[in-house]
Short mmCIF file of C-alpha atoms and ligand atoms in Angstrom, two decimals:
data_model
loop_
_atom_site.label_atom_id
_atom_site.label_comp_id
_atom_site.label_asym_id
_atom_site.label_seq_id
_atom_site.Cartn_x
_atom_site.Cartn_y
_atom_site.Cartn_z
CA MET A 502 25.56 31.53 49.40
CA THR A 503 22.36 33.18 48.24
CA PRO A 504 21.60 36.36 50.04
CA ASP A 505 18.33 36.73 48.13
CA ALA A 506 17.02 33.34 49.27
CA PRO A 507 13.27 33.48 49.94
CA PRO A 508 12.07 33.14 53.53
CA PRO A 509 11.42 29.50 54.45
CA PRO A 510 7.79 28.46 53.98
CA ALA A 511 5.65 27.73 57.02
CA GLY A 512 6.39 24.30 58.49
CA ALA A 513 9.92 24.28 57.02
CA PRO A 514 12.64 22.51 58.97
CA ALA A 515 14.43 24.51 61.69
CA ALA A 516 17.50 25.91 59.92
CA PRO A 517 19.98 23.00 60.01
CA GLY A 518 22.66 24.92 58.10
CA PRO A 519 22.99 25.44 54.35
CA VAL A 520 22.83 22.80 51.65
CA LEU A 521 25.91 22.90 49.45
CA ILE A 522 25.04 22.37 45.78
CA VAL A 523 28.01 21.39 43.61
CA GLU A 524 27.36 21.37 39.88
CA ASP A 525 29.28 22.68 36.85
CA SER A 526 26.29 23.19 34.54
CA PRO A 527 24.74 26.65 35.16
CA VAL A 528 21.32 25.41 34.05
CA GLN A 529 21.45 22.42 36.42
CA VAL A 530 22.67 24.66 39.24
CA GLU A 531 19.71 26.97 38.76
CA MET A 532 17.23 24.11 38.75
CA LEU A 533 18.72 22.51 41.86
CA ARG A 534 18.78 25.82 43.66
CA ARG A 535 15.09 26.39 42.88
CA VAL A 536 14.14 22.92 44.17
CA VAL A 537 16.20 23.00 47.35
CA GLU A 538 15.35 26.60 48.24
CA GLY A 539 11.73 25.87 47.47
CA ALA A 540 11.84 23.26 50.23
CA GLY A 541 12.99 25.93 52.70
CA TYR A 542 16.73 25.25 52.84
CA GLU A 543 19.46 27.82 52.64
CA VAL A 544 21.73 27.14 49.70
CA MET A 545 25.46 27.50 48.92
CA LEU A 546 26.63 27.02 45.31
CA ALA A 547 29.94 25.71 43.91
CA GLY A 548 30.95 24.93 40.34
CA ASP A 549 33.38 22.09 41.10
CA GLY A 550 34.76 19.94 43.94
CA ALA A 551 37.63 22.23 44.85
CA ALA A 552 35.41 25.29 45.20
CA ALA A 553 32.94 23.23 47.20
CA LEU A 554 35.65 22.11 49.60
CA ALA A 555 36.71 25.69 50.19
CA LEU A 556 33.10 26.74 50.87
CA ALA A 557 32.53 23.82 53.25
CA ARG A 558 35.66 24.71 55.22
CA ALA A 559 34.42 28.28 55.59
CA ARG A 560 30.96 27.23 56.67
CA ARG A 561 29.96 23.72 57.54
CA PRO A 562 27.00 22.63 55.32
CA ALA A 563 24.13 20.45 56.63
CA ALA A 564 24.46 18.31 53.48
CA VAL A 565 26.16 18.27 50.11
CA VAL A 566 24.33 17.61 46.86
CA SER A 567 26.98 17.06 44.21
CA ASP A 568 27.28 16.19 40.57
CA VAL A 569 29.81 13.42 39.82
CA ASN A 570 31.50 14.60 36.66
CA MET A 571 33.03 18.02 37.11
CA PRO A 572 36.24 19.76 36.10
CA VAL A 573 39.09 20.26 38.58
CA MET A 574 37.73 17.86 41.21
CA ASP A 575 34.94 15.33 40.61
CA GLY A 576 32.19 14.32 43.03
CA TYR A 577 33.95 11.19 44.34
CA GLU A 578 37.12 13.07 45.15
CA LEU A 579 35.11 15.82 46.86
CA CYS A 580 33.39 13.17 48.93
CA ARG A 581 36.66 11.55 49.93
CA ARG A 582 38.23 14.90 50.86
CA LEU A 583 35.22 16.02 52.91
CA HIS A 584 35.24 12.81 54.91
CA GLY A 585 38.95 13.18 55.51
CA GLU A 586 38.54 16.61 57.13
CA ALA A 587 37.96 16.97 60.78
CA GLY A 588 34.61 18.65 61.36
CA LEU A 589 33.30 17.74 57.93
CA ALA A 590 33.55 13.95 58.10
CA ASP A 591 29.92 13.51 59.09
CA VAL A 592 28.48 15.86 56.46
CA PRO A 593 26.16 13.67 54.35
CA VAL A 594 26.93 13.62 50.63
CA ILE A 595 24.26 12.96 48.02
CA LEU A 596 25.70 12.20 44.59
CA LEU A 597 23.78 12.95 41.43
CA THR A 598 24.64 10.31 38.86
CA SER A 599 23.35 8.69 35.73
CA LEU A 600 24.21 5.29 37.28
CA ALA A 601 25.30 4.07 33.88
CA ASP A 602 27.35 1.18 35.27
CA THR A 603 27.65 -0.86 38.45
CA GLY A 604 31.15 0.48 39.04
CA ASP A 605 29.52 3.79 40.03
CA VAL A 606 28.10 2.19 43.19
CA ILE A 607 31.51 0.79 44.14
CA ARG A 608 33.18 4.14 43.52
CA GLY A 609 30.51 5.89 45.60
CA LEU A 610 30.95 3.41 48.46
CA ASN A 611 34.71 3.78 48.50
CA ALA A 612 34.45 7.54 48.35
CA GLY A 613 32.13 7.50 51.36
CA ALA A 614 28.99 8.78 49.60
CA ASP A 615 25.80 8.39 51.61
CA CYS A 616 23.16 8.49 48.93
CA TYR A 617 22.67 8.29 45.21
CA VAL A 618 20.00 10.14 43.23
CA THR A 619 19.83 9.43 39.53
CA LYS A 620 19.75 12.08 36.86
CA PRO A 621 17.30 13.21 35.54
CA TYR A 622 16.15 13.38 39.14
CA ASP A 623 12.66 13.35 40.54
CA GLU A 624 12.29 16.41 42.79
CA THR A 625 10.28 14.57 45.43
CA LEU A 626 12.84 11.78 45.63
CA LEU A 627 15.74 14.25 45.83
CA LEU A 628 14.10 16.25 48.64
CA ALA A 629 13.11 13.11 50.54
CA SER A 630 16.73 11.90 50.39
CA LEU A 631 18.03 15.30 51.42
CA ARG A 632 15.65 15.53 54.34
CA SER A 633 16.46 12.08 55.66
CA GLN A 634 20.23 12.70 55.38
CA ILE A 635 19.93 15.99 57.27
CA ASP A 636 17.52 14.65 59.90
CA VAL A 637 19.66 11.62 60.65
CA PRO A 638 23.23 12.52 59.69
CA PRO A 639 25.73 9.71 59.26
CA THR A 640 28.09 8.73 62.06
CA THR A 641 31.76 9.42 61.52
CA SER A 642 33.44 6.35 62.67
CA GLY A 643 32.14 3.34 64.15
CA ALA A 644 32.41 0.21 65.99
CA ASP A 645 30.76 -1.26 62.93
CA ALA A 646 33.28 0.29 60.54
CA GLY A 647 33.53 -2.04 57.59
CA HIS A 648 36.47 -4.21 56.63
CA PRO A 649 37.73 -4.08 53.07
CA MET A 650 35.94 -6.58 50.88
CA ARG A 651 36.71 -8.01 47.48
CA LEU A 652 33.67 -8.12 45.24
CA ARG A 653 33.41 -9.68 41.81
CA ILE A 654 30.99 -7.84 39.56
CA GLY A 655 30.84 -9.30 36.08
CA ASP A 656 34.44 -9.85 34.98
CA ASP A 657 35.89 -7.28 37.35
CA VAL A 658 37.04 -7.68 40.91
CA HIS A 659 36.49 -4.59 43.06
CA GLU A 660 37.98 -3.63 46.37
CA VAL A 661 35.22 -2.17 48.51
CA GLN A 662 35.46 -0.45 51.82
CA ALA A 663 32.33 1.05 53.30
CA ARG A 664 32.65 3.60 56.06
CA ASP A 665 30.18 1.69 58.15
CA ALA A 666 27.11 -0.51 57.74
CA ARG A 667 24.81 2.50 57.63
CA GLN A 668 26.65 4.02 54.72
CA LEU A 669 26.63 0.70 52.91
CA VAL A 670 22.92 0.06 53.40
CA GLY A 671 21.96 3.73 52.87
CA LEU A 672 23.82 3.99 49.61
CA LEU A 673 22.48 0.69 48.30
CA VAL A 674 18.88 1.47 49.31
CA SER A 675 19.06 4.91 47.69
CA THR A 676 20.47 3.31 44.56
CA TYR A 677 17.61 0.84 44.58
CA GLU A 678 15.08 3.63 45.12
CA SER A 679 16.49 5.51 42.17
CA ALA A 680 16.36 2.39 40.03
CA VAL A 681 12.71 1.83 40.99
CA TYR A 682 11.94 5.43 40.08
CA GLN A 683 13.70 5.08 36.71
CA ASN A 684 11.89 1.83 36.10
CA ARG A 685 8.56 3.49 36.75
CA GLN A 686 9.49 6.27 34.36
CA LEU A 687 10.48 3.71 31.76
CA ARG A 688 7.23 1.83 32.20
CA SER A 689 5.16 4.96 31.72
CA VAL A 690 7.21 5.88 28.65
CA GLN A 691 6.67 2.35 27.36
CA GLU A 692 2.91 2.63 27.90
CA ARG A 693 2.87 5.96 26.08
CA LEU A 694 4.87 4.36 23.27
CA LEU A 695 2.44 1.46 23.06
CA ALA A 696 -0.49 3.89 22.87
CA ALA A 697 1.31 5.89 20.21
CA ASN A 698 2.00 2.68 18.35
CA ARG A 699 -1.65 1.72 18.46
CA GLU A 700 -2.57 5.16 17.11
CA LEU A 701 0.03 4.73 14.40
CA GLU A 702 -1.40 1.36 13.46
CA ASP A 703 -4.89 2.88 13.29
CA SER A 704 -3.67 5.71 11.08
CA ASN A 705 -1.86 3.19 8.95
CA ARG A 706 -5.00 1.17 8.46
CA THR A 707 -6.96 4.32 7.54
CA LEU A 708 -4.22 5.28 5.14
CA GLU A 709 -4.21 1.86 3.52
CA ALA A 710 -7.98 1.95 3.08
CA ALA A 711 -7.77 5.43 1.58
CA TYR A 712 -5.03 4.26 -0.76
CA ALA A 713 -7.04 1.24 -1.89
CA GLU A 714 -10.04 3.48 -2.52
CA LEU A 715 -7.86 5.89 -4.45
CA ARG A 716 -6.51 3.12 -6.64
CA GLU A 717 -10.00 1.83 -7.29
CA THR A 718 -11.24 5.31 -8.20
CA GLN A 719 -8.24 5.77 -10.43
CA SER A 720 -8.83 2.53 -12.30
CA ARG A 721 -12.53 3.44 -12.65
CA LEU A 722 -11.54 6.84 -14.04
CA VAL A 723 -9.09 5.28 -16.48
CA GLN A 724 -11.78 2.84 -17.55
CA SER A 725 -14.34 5.63 -18.00
CA ALA A 726 -11.91 7.75 -19.98
CA LYS A 727 -11.04 4.78 -22.17
CA MET A 728 -14.68 4.02 -22.79
CA ALA A 729 -15.46 7.67 -23.53
CA SER A 730 -12.76 7.90 -26.21
CA LEU A 731 -13.79 4.53 -27.61
CA GLY A 732 -17.35 5.83 -27.69
CA GLU A 733 -16.28 8.69 -29.92
CA LEU A 734 -14.25 6.42 -32.15
CA VAL A 735 -17.09 3.95 -32.50
CA ALA A 736 -19.58 6.74 -33.19
CA GLY A 737 -17.32 7.98 -35.98
CA VAL A 738 -16.96 4.52 -37.49
CA ALA A 739 -20.71 3.90 -37.28
CA HIS A 740 -21.35 7.21 -39.00
CA GLU A 741 -18.90 6.41 -41.79
CA ILE A 742 -20.44 2.98 -42.37
CA ASN A 743 -24.01 4.25 -42.15
CA ASN A 744 -23.92 6.51 -45.21
CA PRO A 745 -22.55 4.00 -47.76
CA LEU A 746 -24.72 1.35 -46.13
CA ALA A 747 -27.82 3.46 -46.73
CA PHE A 748 -27.19 3.77 -50.48
CA VAL A 749 -26.11 0.14 -50.83
CA LEU A 750 -29.38 -0.90 -49.19
CA ASN A 751 -31.31 1.44 -51.50
CA HIS A 752 -29.54 0.18 -54.60
CA HIS A 753 -30.00 -3.41 -53.45
CA ALA A 754 -33.75 -2.83 -53.26
CA THR A 755 -33.74 -1.14 -56.69
CA VAL A 756 -31.70 -3.93 -58.29
CA SER A 757 -33.94 -6.58 -56.72
CA ARG A 758 -37.08 -4.89 -58.02
CA ALA A 759 -35.58 -4.48 -61.50
CA LEU A 760 -34.54 -8.11 -61.59
CA VAL A 761 -38.05 -9.26 -60.69
CA GLN A 762 -39.50 -7.16 -63.53
CA ILE A 763 -36.92 -8.23 -66.09
CA GLU A 764 -37.23 -11.86 -65.07
CA ALA A 765 -41.00 -11.92 -65.52
CA GLU A 766 -40.65 -10.65 -69.10
CA ALA A 767 -37.44 -12.37 -70.15
CA ARG A 768 -37.68 -15.84 -68.59
CA PRO A 769 -39.74 -17.47 -71.41
CA HIS A 770 -37.17 -16.32 -73.97
CA LEU A 771 -34.05 -17.43 -72.16
CA SER A 772 -31.97 -20.55 -72.68
CA PRO A 773 -31.80 -22.94 -69.65
CA GLU A 774 -28.21 -21.78 -69.17
CA ARG A 775 -29.36 -18.13 -68.82
CA VAL A 776 -32.24 -19.13 -66.54
CA ARG A 777 -29.77 -20.81 -64.15
CA LEU A 778 -27.64 -17.67 -64.19
CA LEU A 779 -30.70 -15.55 -63.40
CA ASP A 780 -31.68 -17.82 -60.47
CA LYS A 781 -28.14 -17.63 -59.13
CA ALA A 782 -28.20 -13.81 -59.33
CA ARG A 783 -31.51 -13.75 -57.41
CA GLU A 784 -30.07 -16.05 -54.75
CA ARG A 785 -26.95 -13.93 -54.37
CA LEU A 786 -29.07 -10.81 -54.04
CA SER A 787 -31.06 -12.46 -51.25
CA ASP A 788 -27.82 -13.52 -49.49
CA MET A 789 -26.60 -9.96 -49.78
CA ALA A 790 -29.81 -8.78 -48.09
CA GLY A 791 -28.98 -11.00 -45.11
CA GLY A 792 -25.42 -9.66 -44.93
CA LEU A 793 -26.58 -6.06 -45.24
CA GLU A 794 -29.15 -6.64 -42.49
CA ARG A 795 -26.38 -7.84 -40.20
CA ILE A 796 -24.26 -4.80 -40.98
CA ARG A 797 -27.24 -2.52 -40.24
CA ASP A 798 -27.77 -4.35 -36.96
CA LEU A 799 -24.15 -3.84 -36.03
CA VAL A 800 -24.30 -0.14 -36.85
CA VAL A 801 -27.37 0.21 -34.64
CA LYS A 802 -25.51 -1.51 -31.82
CA LEU A 803 -22.46 0.67 -32.30
CA ARG A 804 -24.66 3.75 -32.19
CA THR A 805 -26.31 2.55 -29.01
CA PHE A 806 -22.91 2.05 -27.49
CA SER A 807 -21.76 5.54 -28.35
CA ARG A 808 -25.00 7.43 -27.81
CA LEU A 809 -28.43 6.71 -26.50
CA ASP A 810 -30.98 6.43 -29.27
CA ALA A 811 -33.38 6.01 -26.51
CA GLY A 812 -36.47 8.12 -26.62
CA GLU A 813 -37.53 9.55 -23.29
CA ILE A 814 -36.78 8.96 -19.68
CA ARG A 815 -39.64 7.24 -17.93
CA THR A 816 -40.29 5.86 -14.49
CA ILE A 817 -40.35 2.08 -14.70
CA ASP A 818 -40.89 -0.81 -12.32
CA VAL A 819 -37.55 -2.61 -12.20
CA GLU A 820 -39.09 -5.93 -11.18
CA GLU A 821 -41.49 -5.85 -14.13
CA ALA A 822 -38.70 -4.93 -16.54
CA ILE A 823 -36.50 -7.80 -15.36
CA GLU A 824 -39.39 -10.26 -15.60
CA SER A 825 -40.09 -9.20 -19.18
CA VAL A 826 -36.45 -9.80 -20.13
CA LEU A 827 -36.55 -13.20 -18.41
CA THR A 828 -39.59 -14.09 -20.51
CA LEU A 829 -37.64 -13.27 -23.67
CA LEU A 830 -34.78 -15.45 -22.46
CA GLN A 831 -37.04 -18.31 -21.42
CA HIS A 832 -36.02 -20.50 -24.36
CA ARG A 833 -32.41 -20.39 -23.16
CA LEU A 834 -33.14 -20.90 -19.48
CA ARG A 835 -35.67 -23.70 -19.67
CA GLU A 836 -35.52 -26.18 -16.81
CA ARG A 837 -31.77 -26.43 -16.51
CA ILE A 838 -31.04 -23.00 -15.00
CA ARG A 839 -32.69 -21.99 -11.77
CA VAL A 840 -33.40 -18.28 -11.43
CA THR A 841 -33.76 -16.95 -7.90
CA ARG A 842 -35.17 -13.48 -7.38
CA ARG A 843 -34.69 -11.22 -4.39
CA PHE A 844 -36.46 -8.02 -5.34
CA GLY A 845 -36.38 -5.12 -2.89
CA PRO A 846 -39.66 -3.59 -1.77
CA GLN A 847 -39.17 -0.37 -3.75
CA CYS A 848 -38.76 -0.86 -7.48
CA SER A 849 -39.43 2.44 -9.19
CA LEU A 850 -36.61 3.87 -11.29
CA ASP A 851 -36.17 6.73 -13.76
CA CYS A 852 -34.44 5.51 -16.94
CA TYR A 853 -34.54 5.08 -20.68
CA PRO A 854 -36.61 1.88 -20.68
CA GLY A 855 -35.29 0.35 -23.92
CA PRO A 856 -31.60 0.70 -23.11
CA PHE A 857 -32.25 -0.35 -19.53
CA ASN A 858 -33.81 -3.60 -20.77
CA GLN A 859 -30.86 -4.05 -23.06
CA VAL A 860 -28.46 -3.89 -20.11
CA VAL A 861 -30.44 -6.50 -18.21
CA MET A 862 -30.67 -8.65 -21.33
CA ASN A 863 -26.91 -8.47 -21.95
CA LEU A 864 -26.04 -9.36 -18.38
CA LEU A 865 -28.50 -12.25 -18.24
CA ALA A 866 -27.40 -13.56 -21.65
CA ASN A 867 -23.78 -13.53 -20.50
CA ALA A 868 -24.75 -15.36 -17.30
CA VAL A 869 -26.49 -18.05 -19.36
CA ASP A 870 -23.45 -18.31 -21.67
CA ALA A 871 -21.12 -18.68 -18.68
CA ILE A 872 -23.29 -21.42 -17.18
CA ASP A 873 -23.45 -23.19 -20.56
CA ALA A 874 -19.66 -23.05 -20.79
CA ALA A 875 -19.31 -24.49 -17.28
CA ALA A 876 -21.85 -27.21 -18.15
CA ARG A 877 -19.79 -28.15 -21.21
CA GLU A 878 -16.89 -28.67 -18.84
CA GLY A 879 -19.01 -31.04 -16.78
CA GLU A 880 -20.53 -28.84 -14.10
CA CYS A 881 -24.27 -28.36 -14.15
CA GLU A 882 -26.91 -27.11 -11.64
CA GLY A 883 -26.85 -23.65 -13.17
CA GLU A 884 -28.14 -20.84 -11.03
CA ILE A 885 -28.70 -17.15 -11.65
CA ALA A 886 -29.50 -14.98 -8.66
CA ILE A 887 -31.07 -11.59 -9.30
CA THR A 888 -31.07 -9.16 -6.39
CA THR A 889 -32.37 -5.61 -6.30
CA PHE A 890 -32.38 -3.10 -3.50
CA GLN A 891 -32.16 0.62 -3.17
CA ASP A 892 -30.56 3.08 -0.83
CA GLU A 893 -31.35 6.76 -0.61
CA GLU A 894 -30.01 7.63 -4.03
CA MET A 895 -29.29 4.50 -6.02
CA MET A 896 -30.96 1.39 -7.31
CA HIS A 897 -28.66 -1.64 -7.06
CA ILE A 898 -29.22 -4.51 -9.42
CA GLU A 899 -27.02 -7.54 -9.04
CA ILE A 900 -26.96 -10.48 -11.42
CA ALA A 901 -24.87 -13.37 -10.14
CA ASP A 902 -24.21 -16.67 -11.82
CA ASN A 903 -22.33 -19.83 -10.92
CA GLY A 904 -20.92 -20.17 -14.43
CA LYS A 905 -17.31 -20.48 -15.47
CA GLY A 906 -16.22 -17.10 -14.09
CA MET A 907 -13.28 -15.20 -15.53
CA SER A 908 -9.63 -14.59 -14.92
CA ASP A 909 -8.40 -11.17 -13.82
CA ALA A 910 -6.92 -10.62 -17.27
CA VAL A 911 -10.33 -11.20 -18.91
CA ARG A 912 -12.20 -9.15 -16.30
CA GLU A 913 -10.01 -6.15 -17.01
CA ARG A 914 -11.04 -6.13 -20.68
CA ILE A 915 -14.72 -7.08 -20.69
CA PHE A 916 -15.98 -3.52 -21.21
CA GLU A 917 -13.91 -3.01 -24.34
CA PRO A 918 -15.95 -3.13 -27.55
CA PHE A 919 -15.39 -6.33 -29.53
CA PHE A 920 -13.63 -8.06 -26.65
CA THR A 921 -15.00 -11.57 -26.49
CA THR A 922 -13.79 -14.98 -25.37
CA LYS A 923 -16.60 -16.68 -27.29
CA GLY A 924 -16.25 -18.41 -30.62
CA VAL A 925 -17.00 -16.84 -33.99
CA GLY A 926 -20.75 -16.41 -34.38
CA GLU A 927 -21.28 -16.89 -30.61
CA GLY A 928 -20.21 -13.53 -29.28
CA THR A 929 -19.73 -10.06 -30.71
CA GLY A 930 -17.98 -8.61 -27.69
CA LEU A 931 -20.37 -5.66 -27.72
CA GLY A 932 -22.86 -6.59 -24.98
CA LEU A 933 -20.92 -5.24 -22.02
CA SER A 934 -19.44 -2.23 -23.77
CA ILE A 935 -22.94 -1.16 -24.84
CA SER A 936 -24.23 -1.80 -21.33
CA PHE A 937 -21.37 0.19 -19.85
CA GLY A 938 -22.23 3.15 -22.09
CA ILE A 939 -25.90 2.97 -21.20
CA VAL A 940 -25.28 2.78 -17.47
CA ARG A 941 -22.84 5.65 -17.71
CA GLN A 942 -25.32 7.77 -19.63
CA HIS A 943 -27.71 7.27 -16.72
CA GLY A 944 -25.03 8.51 -14.31
CA GLY A 945 -24.58 5.03 -12.85
CA THR A 946 -21.85 2.41 -12.58
CA LEU A 947 -21.38 -1.12 -13.83
CA GLU A 948 -18.90 -3.37 -12.03
CA ALA A 949 -17.83 -6.98 -12.40
CA PHE A 950 -16.68 -9.29 -9.61
CA SER A 951 -15.61 -12.72 -10.66
CA GLU A 952 -13.66 -15.79 -9.71
CA GLU A 953 -12.56 -18.25 -12.32
CA GLY A 954 -14.37 -21.56 -11.99
CA VAL A 955 -16.71 -20.19 -9.31
CA GLY A 956 -18.93 -17.55 -10.86
CA THR A 957 -19.52 -13.90 -11.60
CA ARG A 958 -21.40 -11.06 -9.99
CA MET A 959 -22.33 -8.06 -12.13
CA LEU A 960 -23.44 -5.02 -10.20
CA VAL A 961 -25.40 -2.17 -11.79
CA ARG A 962 -26.00 0.97 -9.78
CA LEU A 963 -28.32 3.59 -11.21
CA PRO A 964 -29.52 6.87 -9.72
CA LEU A 965 -33.19 6.54 -8.74
CA ARG A 966 -34.08 9.91 -10.21
CA GLN A 967 -32.81 11.52 -13.39
CA THR A 968 -32.98 15.26 -12.77
CA ALA A 969 -32.39 16.58 -16.29
CA PRO A 970 -33.29 14.03 -19.00
CA GLY A 971 -30.26 13.17 -21.09
CA ALA A 972 -28.09 15.45 -18.98
CA ALA A 973 -25.86 12.68 -17.74
CA THR A 974 -22.44 12.32 -19.31
CA ASN A 975 -22.67 11.63 -22.98
CA THR A 976 -20.41 8.87 -24.17
CA GLY A 977 -19.85 9.97 -27.71
CA ALA A 978 -20.54 12.20 -30.67
CA GLU A 979 -23.77 12.25 -32.63
CA THR A 980 -23.95 9.78 -35.47
N1 ADP B 1312 -21.22 -13.67 -16.44
C1 ADP B 1312 -20.05 -13.86 -17.06
N2 ADP B 1312 -19.26 -14.92 -16.70
C2 ADP B 1312 -18.08 -15.13 -17.32
N3 ADP B 1312 -17.54 -14.31 -18.27
C3 ADP B 1312 -18.27 -13.25 -18.65
C4 ADP B 1312 -19.55 -12.97 -18.07
N4 ADP B 1312 -20.02 -11.83 -18.64
C5 ADP B 1312 -19.10 -11.44 -19.54
N5 ADP B 1312 -18.05 -12.29 -19.56
C6 ADP B 1312 -16.85 -12.19 -20.41
O1 ADP B 1312 -16.85 -10.91 -21.02
C7 ADP B 1312 -16.74 -11.05 -22.42
C8 ADP B 1312 -17.45 -9.88 -23.08
O2 ADP B 1312 -18.83 -9.96 -22.87
P1 ADP B 1312 -19.79 -9.20 -23.87
O3 ADP B 1312 -19.32 -7.80 -23.99
O4 ADP B 1312 -21.19 -9.42 -23.44
O5 ADP B 1312 -19.50 -9.90 -25.24
P2 ADP B 1312 -19.89 -11.38 -25.72
O6 ADP B 1312 -20.91 -11.91 -24.76
O7 ADP B 1312 -20.44 -11.18 -27.06
O8 ADP B 1312 -18.60 -12.14 -25.70
C9 ADP B 1312 -17.31 -12.41 -22.70
O9 ADP B 1312 -16.80 -12.93 -23.91
C10 ADP B 1312 -16.87 -13.22 -21.52
O10 ADP B 1312 -15.52 -13.63 -21.67
MG1 MG B 1313 -22.60 -10.84 -24.20
#
């Protein structure tokens, strides 16, 4: 009994007698007491069936709310004993159960329980059950007292004997009510789970996108680092070649001049044999001039790749610059390659004009080469599409062709100096590495998108304004 029970709230039921709460868990007891007292009932507490029976004998409760599993005497036994006692037989018993298996209902019926409430219980449902059991208590015996029945549930046959039809129906309805309540709980949990799942899927997608971006950034960084170190290497090599080249060129000029002078004086006195030798020497010297020219050209290209020998930054009109490069390439385009232009309305760009033209030239020359290669394989109708547009900070220049395209393995290497898939004398493998260096020096990016047999899209992005001339990342050492 609880002497410190609060006074019943206004509108509470006229005291029908105490509610006997039987529960071995102190925490559960406290919670039940709070709920039942909160509804205005007086409460008696017992920790197991035997103690409950003793309390009920001392003072008849209006109803019993009992746990099933308890030490000493469980809920079913308590129920049976109560209903066997004169004066207590019509005390309604509400069993708190997890209803884990159908056998529970049979056991409850046979024990004479009036109502089931599942654990964890809903307070409203528990109080509604309690109220209806107290308001309309069960009858003790009856004309409609049930006969024993044999019921098959699953593989088991159960002997069932309800006290009367009311107990049978009451217990089954309360079981059903509890199941409906549990079902509702389950559904709401399921909805919350679905929502959580959707959130998880969203986060997963975000994570995947972030990961892809990270990998792309990483490969760009690796590429940049590789190009930067190559830039230094190439600058060093160019420097080493440049010095001996300079004196070889000088000496070549000196030797050529000397030969001309000697020849003029000596020729009339020479035998035909010696004259032939002299002519051969002159020819060889002229061949050497061609070879030396090519070496000088290569050194200039290597230097451009590693460092911008570029003069000053100027503001140019991108459309004009592209058109001038197209004019230079006209002999290679002729009628067989259609060039479509989609120039954005704004075309002004800060850059080193020479190197910028070189980038455009390299990209267009590669596009023409790729179309030629595809044409050799039987496809024709070459097309190069040039698109420019700008956003707030960058100028985008895209050069797309429907040439032979490239495999992933080729695409991964195209920015390496001397990487070429073209035959000897057709490609040096320097065009894209030089372009990459130039674009980088401008603080921009150069990317390739390609599909073998379909075509290639080269995308240049350059900052519209160069704040400090030459301040962008330098790709290599001075030569
Ligand atoms: N538009 C393109 N279509 C197909 N392959 C290309 C294209 N641009 C470049 N490539 C590939 O990249 C390689 C390197 O290009 P580049 O550096 O300009 O050197 P090169 O043109 O002298 O071979 C080419 O040999 C070619 O395999
Ligand atoms: Mg090229």
